Short mmCIF file of C-alpha atoms and ligand atoms in Angstrom, two decimals:
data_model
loop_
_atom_site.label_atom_id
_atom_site.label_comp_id
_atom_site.label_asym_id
_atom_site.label_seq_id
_atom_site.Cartn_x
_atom_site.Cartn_y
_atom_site.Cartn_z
CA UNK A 1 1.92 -24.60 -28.48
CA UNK A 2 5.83 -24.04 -28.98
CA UNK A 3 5.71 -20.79 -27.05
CA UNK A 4 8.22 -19.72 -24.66
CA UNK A 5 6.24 -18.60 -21.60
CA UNK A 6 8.05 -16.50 -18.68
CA UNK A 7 9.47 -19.13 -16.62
CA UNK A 8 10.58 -16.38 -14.02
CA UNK A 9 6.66 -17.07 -12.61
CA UNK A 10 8.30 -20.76 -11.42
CA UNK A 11 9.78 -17.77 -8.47
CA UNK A 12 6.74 -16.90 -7.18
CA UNK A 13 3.92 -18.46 -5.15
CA UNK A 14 1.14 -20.32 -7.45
CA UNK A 15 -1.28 -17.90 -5.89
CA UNK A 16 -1.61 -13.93 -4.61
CA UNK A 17 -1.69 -13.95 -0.94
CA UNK A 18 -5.01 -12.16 -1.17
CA UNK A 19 -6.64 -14.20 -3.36
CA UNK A 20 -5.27 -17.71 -1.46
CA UNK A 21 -7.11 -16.20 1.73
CA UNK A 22 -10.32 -15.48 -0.21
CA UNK A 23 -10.37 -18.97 -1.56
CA UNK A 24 -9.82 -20.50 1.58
CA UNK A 25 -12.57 -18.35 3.58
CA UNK A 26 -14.70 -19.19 0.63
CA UNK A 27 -14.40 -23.25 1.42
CA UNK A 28 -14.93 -22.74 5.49
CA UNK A 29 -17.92 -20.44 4.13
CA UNK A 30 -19.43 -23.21 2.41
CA UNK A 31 -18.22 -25.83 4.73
CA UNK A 32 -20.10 -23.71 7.84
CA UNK A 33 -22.85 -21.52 6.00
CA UNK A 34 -24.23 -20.76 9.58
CA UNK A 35 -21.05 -18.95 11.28
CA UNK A 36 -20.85 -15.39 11.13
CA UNK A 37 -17.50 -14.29 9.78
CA UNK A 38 -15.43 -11.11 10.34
CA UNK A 39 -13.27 -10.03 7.98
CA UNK A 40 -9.83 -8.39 9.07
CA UNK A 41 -7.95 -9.83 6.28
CA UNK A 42 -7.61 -7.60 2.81
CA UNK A 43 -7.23 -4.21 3.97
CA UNK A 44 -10.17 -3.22 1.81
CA UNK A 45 -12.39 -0.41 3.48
CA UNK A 46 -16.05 -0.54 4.13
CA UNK A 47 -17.18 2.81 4.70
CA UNK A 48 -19.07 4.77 1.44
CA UNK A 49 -17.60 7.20 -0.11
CA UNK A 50 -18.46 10.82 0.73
CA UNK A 51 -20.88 12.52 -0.20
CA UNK A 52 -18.96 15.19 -1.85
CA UNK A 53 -16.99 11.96 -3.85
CA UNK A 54 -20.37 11.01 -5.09
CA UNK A 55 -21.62 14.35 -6.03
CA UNK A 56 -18.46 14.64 -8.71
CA UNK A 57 -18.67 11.36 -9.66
CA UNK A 58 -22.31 11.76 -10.83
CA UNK A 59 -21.81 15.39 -11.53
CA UNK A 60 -18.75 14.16 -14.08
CA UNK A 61 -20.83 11.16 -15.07
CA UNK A 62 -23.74 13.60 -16.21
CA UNK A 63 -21.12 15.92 -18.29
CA UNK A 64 -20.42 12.52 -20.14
CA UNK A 65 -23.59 12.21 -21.52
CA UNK A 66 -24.30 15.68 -23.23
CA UNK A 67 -22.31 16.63 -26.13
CA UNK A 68 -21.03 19.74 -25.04
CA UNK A 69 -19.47 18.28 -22.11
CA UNK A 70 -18.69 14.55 -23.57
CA UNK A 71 -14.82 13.93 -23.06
CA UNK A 72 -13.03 10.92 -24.80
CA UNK A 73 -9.22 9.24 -24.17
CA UNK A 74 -7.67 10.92 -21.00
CA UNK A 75 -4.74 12.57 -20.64
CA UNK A 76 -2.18 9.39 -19.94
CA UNK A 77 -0.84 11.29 -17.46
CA UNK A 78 -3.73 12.59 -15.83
CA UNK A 79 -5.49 15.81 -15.92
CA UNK A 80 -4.22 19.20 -15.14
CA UNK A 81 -7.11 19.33 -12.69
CA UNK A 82 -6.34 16.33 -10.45
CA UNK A 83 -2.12 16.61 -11.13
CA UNK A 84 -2.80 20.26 -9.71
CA UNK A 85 -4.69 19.24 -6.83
CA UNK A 86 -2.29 16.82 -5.85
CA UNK A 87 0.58 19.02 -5.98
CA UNK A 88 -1.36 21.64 -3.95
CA UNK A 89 -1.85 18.18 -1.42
CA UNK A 90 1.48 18.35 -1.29
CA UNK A 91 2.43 22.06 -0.54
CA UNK A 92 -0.18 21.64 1.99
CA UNK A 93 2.10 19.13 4.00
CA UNK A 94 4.84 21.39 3.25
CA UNK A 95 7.07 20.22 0.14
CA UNK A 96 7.04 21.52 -3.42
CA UNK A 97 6.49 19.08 -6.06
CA UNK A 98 5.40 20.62 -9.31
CA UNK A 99 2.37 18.85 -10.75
CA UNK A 100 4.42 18.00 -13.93
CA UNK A 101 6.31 15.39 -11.94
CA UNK A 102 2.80 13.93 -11.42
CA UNK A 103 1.53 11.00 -12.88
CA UNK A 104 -2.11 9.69 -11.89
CA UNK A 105 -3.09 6.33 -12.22
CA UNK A 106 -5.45 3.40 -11.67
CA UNK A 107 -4.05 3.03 -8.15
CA UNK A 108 -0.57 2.19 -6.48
CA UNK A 109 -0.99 -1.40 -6.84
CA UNK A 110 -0.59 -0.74 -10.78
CA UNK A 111 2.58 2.05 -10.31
CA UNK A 112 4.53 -0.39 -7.87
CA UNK A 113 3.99 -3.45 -10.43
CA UNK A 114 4.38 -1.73 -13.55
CA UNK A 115 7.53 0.72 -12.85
CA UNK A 116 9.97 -2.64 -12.95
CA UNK A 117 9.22 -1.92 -17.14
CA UNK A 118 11.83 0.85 -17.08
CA UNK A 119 14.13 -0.41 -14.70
CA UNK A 120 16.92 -2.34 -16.06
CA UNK A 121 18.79 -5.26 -14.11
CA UNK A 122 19.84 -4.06 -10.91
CA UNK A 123 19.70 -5.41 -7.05
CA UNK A 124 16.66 -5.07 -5.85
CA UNK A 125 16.52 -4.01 -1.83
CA UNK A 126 13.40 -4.74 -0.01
CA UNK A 127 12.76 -4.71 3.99
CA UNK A 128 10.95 -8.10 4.88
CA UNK A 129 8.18 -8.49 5.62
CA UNK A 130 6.44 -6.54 2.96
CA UNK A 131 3.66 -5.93 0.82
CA UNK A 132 3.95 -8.74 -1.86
CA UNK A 133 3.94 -7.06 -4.96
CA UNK A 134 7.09 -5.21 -4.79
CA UNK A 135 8.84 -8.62 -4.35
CA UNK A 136 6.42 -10.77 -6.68
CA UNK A 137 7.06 -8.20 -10.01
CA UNK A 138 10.54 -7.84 -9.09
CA UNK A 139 10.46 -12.18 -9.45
CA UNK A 140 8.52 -11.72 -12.07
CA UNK A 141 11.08 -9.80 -14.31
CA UNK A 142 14.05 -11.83 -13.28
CA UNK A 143 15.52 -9.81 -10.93
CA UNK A 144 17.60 -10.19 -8.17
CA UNK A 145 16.50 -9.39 -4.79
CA UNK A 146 18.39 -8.92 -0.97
CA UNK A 147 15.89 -8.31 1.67
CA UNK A 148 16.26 -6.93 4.47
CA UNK A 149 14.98 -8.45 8.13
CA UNK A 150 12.61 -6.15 9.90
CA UNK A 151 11.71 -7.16 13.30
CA UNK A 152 10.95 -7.16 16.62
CA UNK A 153 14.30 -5.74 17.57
CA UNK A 154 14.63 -3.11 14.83
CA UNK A 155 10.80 -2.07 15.49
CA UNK A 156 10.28 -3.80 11.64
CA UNK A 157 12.16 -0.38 10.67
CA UNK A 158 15.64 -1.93 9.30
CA UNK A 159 17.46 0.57 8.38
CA UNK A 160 20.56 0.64 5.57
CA UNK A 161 23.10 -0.63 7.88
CA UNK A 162 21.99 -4.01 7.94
CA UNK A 163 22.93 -4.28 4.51
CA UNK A 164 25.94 -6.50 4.95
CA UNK A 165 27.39 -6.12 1.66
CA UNK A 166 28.23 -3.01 -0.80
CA UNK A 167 25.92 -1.88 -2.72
CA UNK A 168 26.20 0.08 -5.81
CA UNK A 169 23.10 1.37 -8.01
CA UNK A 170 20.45 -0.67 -6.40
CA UNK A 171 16.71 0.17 -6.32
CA UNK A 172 14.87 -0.19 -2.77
CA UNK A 173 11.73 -0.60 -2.17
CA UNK A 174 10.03 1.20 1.38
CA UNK A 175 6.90 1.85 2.63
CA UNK A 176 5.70 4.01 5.57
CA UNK A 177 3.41 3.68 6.86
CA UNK A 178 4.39 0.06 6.88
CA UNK A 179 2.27 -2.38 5.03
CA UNK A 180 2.18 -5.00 6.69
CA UNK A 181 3.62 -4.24 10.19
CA UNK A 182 2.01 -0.50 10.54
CA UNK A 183 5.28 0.45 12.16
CA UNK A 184 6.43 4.54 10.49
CA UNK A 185 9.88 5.61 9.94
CA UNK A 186 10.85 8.74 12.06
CA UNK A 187 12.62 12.06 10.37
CA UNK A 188 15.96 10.56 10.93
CA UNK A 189 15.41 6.73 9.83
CA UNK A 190 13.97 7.92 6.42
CA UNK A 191 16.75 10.11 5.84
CA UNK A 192 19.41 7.22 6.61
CA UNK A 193 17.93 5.65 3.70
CA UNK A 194 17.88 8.87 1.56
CA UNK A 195 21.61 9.41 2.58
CA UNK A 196 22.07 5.83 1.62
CA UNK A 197 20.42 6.37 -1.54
CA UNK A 198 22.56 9.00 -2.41
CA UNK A 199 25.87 7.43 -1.39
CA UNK A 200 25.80 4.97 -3.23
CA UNK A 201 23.60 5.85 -6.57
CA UNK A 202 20.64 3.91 -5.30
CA UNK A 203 16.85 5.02 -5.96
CA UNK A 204 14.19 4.57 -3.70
CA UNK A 205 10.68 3.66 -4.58
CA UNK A 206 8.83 5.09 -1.59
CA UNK A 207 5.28 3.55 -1.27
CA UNK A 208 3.06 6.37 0.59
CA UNK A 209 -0.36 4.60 0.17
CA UNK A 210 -1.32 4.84 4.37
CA UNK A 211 0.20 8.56 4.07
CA UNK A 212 -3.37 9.85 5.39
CA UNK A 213 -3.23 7.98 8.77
CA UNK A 214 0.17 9.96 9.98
CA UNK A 215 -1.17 11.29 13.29
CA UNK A 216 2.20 11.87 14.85
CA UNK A 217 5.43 14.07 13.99
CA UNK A 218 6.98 11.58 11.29
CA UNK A 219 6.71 11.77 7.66
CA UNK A 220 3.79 12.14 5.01
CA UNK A 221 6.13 12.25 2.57
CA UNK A 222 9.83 11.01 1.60
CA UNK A 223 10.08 14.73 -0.35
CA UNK A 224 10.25 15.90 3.55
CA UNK A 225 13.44 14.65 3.91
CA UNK A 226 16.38 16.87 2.07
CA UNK A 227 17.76 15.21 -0.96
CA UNK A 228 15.17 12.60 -1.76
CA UNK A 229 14.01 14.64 -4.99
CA UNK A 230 17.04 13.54 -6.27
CA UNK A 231 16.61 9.66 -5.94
CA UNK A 232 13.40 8.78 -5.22
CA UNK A 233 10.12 8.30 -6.77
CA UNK A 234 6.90 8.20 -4.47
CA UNK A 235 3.64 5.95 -5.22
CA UNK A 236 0.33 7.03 -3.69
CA UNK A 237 -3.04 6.35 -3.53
CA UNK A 238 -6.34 7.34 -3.32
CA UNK A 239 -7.62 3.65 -1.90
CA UNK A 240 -7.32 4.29 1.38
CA UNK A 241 -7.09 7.96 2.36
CA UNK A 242 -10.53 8.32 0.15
CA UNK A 243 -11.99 5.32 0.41
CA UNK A 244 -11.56 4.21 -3.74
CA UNK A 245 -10.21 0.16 -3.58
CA UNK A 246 -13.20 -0.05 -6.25
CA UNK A 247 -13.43 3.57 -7.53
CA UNK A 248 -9.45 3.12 -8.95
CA UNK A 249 -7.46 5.99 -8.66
CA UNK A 250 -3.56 6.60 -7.76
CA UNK A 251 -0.80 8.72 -8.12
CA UNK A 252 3.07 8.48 -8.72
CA UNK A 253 5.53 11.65 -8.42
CA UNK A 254 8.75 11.42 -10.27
CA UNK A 255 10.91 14.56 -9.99
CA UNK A 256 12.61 15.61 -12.87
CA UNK A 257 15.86 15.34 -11.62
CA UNK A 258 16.25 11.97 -11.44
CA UNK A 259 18.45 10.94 -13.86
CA UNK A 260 19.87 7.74 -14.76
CA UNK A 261 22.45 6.46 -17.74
CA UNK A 262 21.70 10.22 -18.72
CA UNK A 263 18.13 9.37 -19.10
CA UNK A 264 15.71 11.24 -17.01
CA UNK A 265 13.09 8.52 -15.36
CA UNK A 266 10.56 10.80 -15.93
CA UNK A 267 10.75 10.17 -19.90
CA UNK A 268 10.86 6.52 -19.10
CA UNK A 269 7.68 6.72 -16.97
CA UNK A 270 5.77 8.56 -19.54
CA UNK A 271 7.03 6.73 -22.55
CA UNK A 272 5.78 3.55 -20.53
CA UNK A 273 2.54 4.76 -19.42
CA UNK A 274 1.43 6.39 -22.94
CA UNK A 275 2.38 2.58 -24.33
CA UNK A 276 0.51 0.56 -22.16
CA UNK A 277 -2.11 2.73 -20.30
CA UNK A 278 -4.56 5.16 -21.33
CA UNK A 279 -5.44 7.30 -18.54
CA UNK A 280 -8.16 7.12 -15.94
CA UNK A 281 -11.67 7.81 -16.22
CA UNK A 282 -12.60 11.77 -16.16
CA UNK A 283 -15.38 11.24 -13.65
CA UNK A 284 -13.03 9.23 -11.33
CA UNK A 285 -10.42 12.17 -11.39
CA UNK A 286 -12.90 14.53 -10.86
CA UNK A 287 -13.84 12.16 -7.95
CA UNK A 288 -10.29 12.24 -6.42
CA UNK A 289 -10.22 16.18 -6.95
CA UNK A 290 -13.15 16.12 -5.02
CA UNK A 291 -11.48 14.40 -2.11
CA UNK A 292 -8.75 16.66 -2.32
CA UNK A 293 -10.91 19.80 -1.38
CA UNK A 294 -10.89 21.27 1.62
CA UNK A 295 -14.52 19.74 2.30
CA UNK A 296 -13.15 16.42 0.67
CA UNK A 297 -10.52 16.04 2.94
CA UNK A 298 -12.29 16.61 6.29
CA UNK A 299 -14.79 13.77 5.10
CA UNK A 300 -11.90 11.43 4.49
CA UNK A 301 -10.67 12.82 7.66
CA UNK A 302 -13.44 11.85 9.35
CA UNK A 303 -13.80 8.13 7.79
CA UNK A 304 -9.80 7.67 9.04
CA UNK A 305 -10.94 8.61 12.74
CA UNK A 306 -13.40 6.28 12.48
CA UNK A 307 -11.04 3.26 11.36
CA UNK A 308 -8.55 4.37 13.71
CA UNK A 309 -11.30 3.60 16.60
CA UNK A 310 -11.10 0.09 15.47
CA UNK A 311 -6.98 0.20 15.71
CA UNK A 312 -7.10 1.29 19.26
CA UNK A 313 -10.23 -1.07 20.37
CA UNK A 314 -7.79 -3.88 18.47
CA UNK A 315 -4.67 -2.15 20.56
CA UNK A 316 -6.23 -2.32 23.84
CA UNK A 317 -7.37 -5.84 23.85
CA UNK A 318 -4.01 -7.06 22.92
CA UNK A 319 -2.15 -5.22 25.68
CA UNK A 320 -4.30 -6.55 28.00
CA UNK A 321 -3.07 -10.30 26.68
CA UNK A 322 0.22 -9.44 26.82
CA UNK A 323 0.68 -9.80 23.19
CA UNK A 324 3.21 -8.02 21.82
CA UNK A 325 2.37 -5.75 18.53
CA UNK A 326 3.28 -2.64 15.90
CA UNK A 327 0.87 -0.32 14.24
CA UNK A 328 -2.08 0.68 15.37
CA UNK A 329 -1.47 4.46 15.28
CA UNK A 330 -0.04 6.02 12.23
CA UNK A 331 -1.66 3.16 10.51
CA UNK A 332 -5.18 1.40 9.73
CA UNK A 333 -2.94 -2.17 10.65
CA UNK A 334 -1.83 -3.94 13.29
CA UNK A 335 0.87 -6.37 13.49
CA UNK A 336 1.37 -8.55 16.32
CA UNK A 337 2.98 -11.58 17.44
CA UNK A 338 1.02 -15.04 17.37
CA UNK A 339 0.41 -16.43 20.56
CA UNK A 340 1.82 -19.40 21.89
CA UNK A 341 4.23 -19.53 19.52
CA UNK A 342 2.01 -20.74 16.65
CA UNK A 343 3.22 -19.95 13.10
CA UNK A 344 1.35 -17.48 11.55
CA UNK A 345 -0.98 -20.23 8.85
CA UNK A 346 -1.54 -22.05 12.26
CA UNK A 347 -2.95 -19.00 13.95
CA UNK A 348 -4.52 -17.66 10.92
CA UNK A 349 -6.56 -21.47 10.56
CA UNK A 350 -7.01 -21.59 14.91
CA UNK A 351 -9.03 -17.54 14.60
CA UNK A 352 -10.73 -19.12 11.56
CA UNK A 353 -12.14 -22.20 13.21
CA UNK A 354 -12.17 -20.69 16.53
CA UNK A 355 -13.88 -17.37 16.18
CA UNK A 356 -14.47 -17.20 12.35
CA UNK A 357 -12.10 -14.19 12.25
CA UNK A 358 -10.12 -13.51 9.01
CA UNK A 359 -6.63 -11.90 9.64
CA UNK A 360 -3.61 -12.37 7.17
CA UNK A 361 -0.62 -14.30 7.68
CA UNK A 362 2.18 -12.84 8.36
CA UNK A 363 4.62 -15.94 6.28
CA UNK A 364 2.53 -13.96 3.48
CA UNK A 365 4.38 -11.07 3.39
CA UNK A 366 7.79 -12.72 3.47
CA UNK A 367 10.16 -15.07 5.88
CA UNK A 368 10.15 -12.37 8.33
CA UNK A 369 6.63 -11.98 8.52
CA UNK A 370 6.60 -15.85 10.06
CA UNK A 371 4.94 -15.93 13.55
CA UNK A 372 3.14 -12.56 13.16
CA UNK A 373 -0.26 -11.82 12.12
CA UNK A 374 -2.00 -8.81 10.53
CA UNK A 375 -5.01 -7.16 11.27
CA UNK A 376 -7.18 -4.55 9.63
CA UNK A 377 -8.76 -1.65 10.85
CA UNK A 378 -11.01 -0.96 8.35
CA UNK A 379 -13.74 -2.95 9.75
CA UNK A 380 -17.25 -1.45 11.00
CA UNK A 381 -17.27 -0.55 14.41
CA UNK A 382 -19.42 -3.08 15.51
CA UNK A 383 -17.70 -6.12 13.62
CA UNK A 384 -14.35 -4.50 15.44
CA UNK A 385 -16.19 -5.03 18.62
CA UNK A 386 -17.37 -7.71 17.74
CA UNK A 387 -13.92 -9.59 17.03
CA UNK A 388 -12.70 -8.07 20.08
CA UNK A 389 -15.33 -9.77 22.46
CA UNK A 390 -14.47 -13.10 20.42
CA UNK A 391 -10.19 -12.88 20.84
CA UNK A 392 -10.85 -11.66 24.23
CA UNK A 393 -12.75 -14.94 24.90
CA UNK A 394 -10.42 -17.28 22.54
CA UNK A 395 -6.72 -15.71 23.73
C1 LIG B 401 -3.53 -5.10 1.75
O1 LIG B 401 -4.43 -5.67 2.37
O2 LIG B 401 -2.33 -5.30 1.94
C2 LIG B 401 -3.93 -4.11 0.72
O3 LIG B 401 -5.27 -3.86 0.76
C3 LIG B 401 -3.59 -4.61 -0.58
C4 LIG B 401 -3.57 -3.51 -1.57
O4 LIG B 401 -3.64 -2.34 -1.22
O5 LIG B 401 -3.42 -3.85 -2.74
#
């Protein structure tokens, strides 16, 4: 063919880091069909969905199927029912955000890839290490892209004055809880980066997607910090507060007073998303509205304390190595240092051959990320313990 293809894919790894650990667990699989792997890698959850979930999504399924009830295309932007609940969600953890500037989805994943579409060519700021896709679509689209070192000494926080240069009009990428590190900005580090923002005509994409395991006094939400409804935009997620990584269902806010080139990003957003998406299924967003509800959200609740059993199992088992690590707490991930100074493939291949644990690298989520490892809470109990008894043996 004569085609020009997008050469800007040259930028990024031949594979996604989630799919390159799949294959490779695949081919030790088949290698060693006897061993008894445990998963930590993909922080995909295990636990069913809740009862109440399941009740909407068959109750919704059933109005499908009789004419009265039948629904066909979506709203693109969601239904009043689910952009309502999510705005109560919202008032609920104390900040106002009208469920016009509400935009539900297929899942964050989707939001954080797709929203480079209406963003024109400006630096891109991202903390490193990070979750890929924010630097991969950014790649992708040509852009160009200062990251910022998080580590041991900044907590994997940094915060705007390590930016060594001036910036003007850039868009920044965070996420807090931090995926991959687990570590949570406090009050005051979130609004250094909304002040920042500000200052210097910057917008921040905030990626809230581990909002639900917040257990101490930091933020759910950037919209708790004064001033970020005028430059940022927040992408959530249903995956892992509710349990849907295969039910598919997301959310992004984008106030209306964010304003760029005299454009509001709000028409951008919708122009985009009625172009190239038609809205999600009605008996998934009667799902999520489900989860939502009072009863929803003290199932979900209870799934969380259940994952967050596995954290602190993980958490005390590597304090009594000595190993140093984030996370754990606010966040269904831990983070921690590889011992004996192997790099983080190495120690990803040594649990793999070792004790046929899967944990993800942490070169994966960027330079920084080299000589740390991640772990995921969202095991069973019993696999948890089970991995624990193994590492406890192996380190
Ligand atoms: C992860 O393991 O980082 C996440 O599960 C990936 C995702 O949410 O897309």
């Amino acid at each position: 063919m004569k085609i020009k293809v997008n050469k800007n894919f040259e930028n990024i790894k031949e594979t996604y880091l989630f799919s390159e650990i799949a294959s490779r667990v695949k081919k030790y699989q088949q290698e060693n069909p006897d061993k008894k792997i445990i998963r930590m890698g993909i922080g995909d959850v295990t636990l069913p969905l809740p009862k109440i979930v399941v009740d909407a999504l068959r109750g919704a399924s059933a109005e499908m199927g009789v004419k009265e009830t039948f629904r066909g295309y979506p709203p693109e932007y969601g239904y009043d029912f689910l952009k309502e609940a999510i705005s109560e969600h919202y008032k609920q953890i104390g900040v106002n955000i009208p469920s016009a500037s509400v935009y539900v989805s297929d899942g964050a994943k989707s939001d954080l890839g797709n929203i480079v579409d209406i963003l024109g060519d400006n630096e891109i700021v991202i903390p490193d290490p990070v979750y890929p896709v924010y630097v991969d679509s950014n790649l992708m689209s040509g852009h160009k892209i200062t990251l910022i070192e998080g580590n041991i000494d900044n907590g994997f926080l940094p915060l705007p004055d390590q930016i060594a240069h001036e910036v003007e009009g850039a868009v920044i990428y965070l996420c807090s809880p931090n995926n991959p590190t687990g570590a949570v900005y406090s009050h005051e580090g979130l609004k250094a980066w909304v002040d920042y923002a500000l200052k210097t005509g910057s917008m921040i994409i905030y990626d809230s997607a581990y909002e639900a395991f917040v257990v101490e006094d930091v933020p759910h939400t950037i919209y708790e910090i004064e001033g970020a409804d005028q430059c940022a935009i927040e992408i959530c997620s249903f995956s892992k507060f509710a349990g849907f990584t295969g039910v598919r269902c997301g959310w992004t806010v984008i106030p209306a007073g964010l304003e760029a080139d005299g454009i509001k990003i709000s028409k951008l957003w919708s122009r985009r998303q009625a172009t190239k998406f038609n809205g999600v299924s009605y008996p998934v967003q009667r799902a999520a509205e489900s989860a939502l509800s009072t009863e929803g959200k003290e199932a979900c609740a209870a799934n969380i304390a259940y994952y967050r059993k596995n954290a602190s199992m993980l958490a005390v088992l590597l304090k009594s190595k000595d190993i140093k690590f984030t996370g754990g707490v606010n966040s269904p991930y831990i983070w921690l240092q590889c011992p004996k100074g192997m790099s983080s493939w190495e120690f990803f291949d040594f649990l793999l051959n070792e004790a046929q644990i899967v944990g993800t690298p942490g070169e994966g989520f960027g330079k920084s990320g080299e000589g740390f490892f991640r772990l995921t809470a969202f095991g069973t109990n019993e696999a948890t313990k089970e991995a624990c008894e193994r590492l406890d043996k192996l380190l």
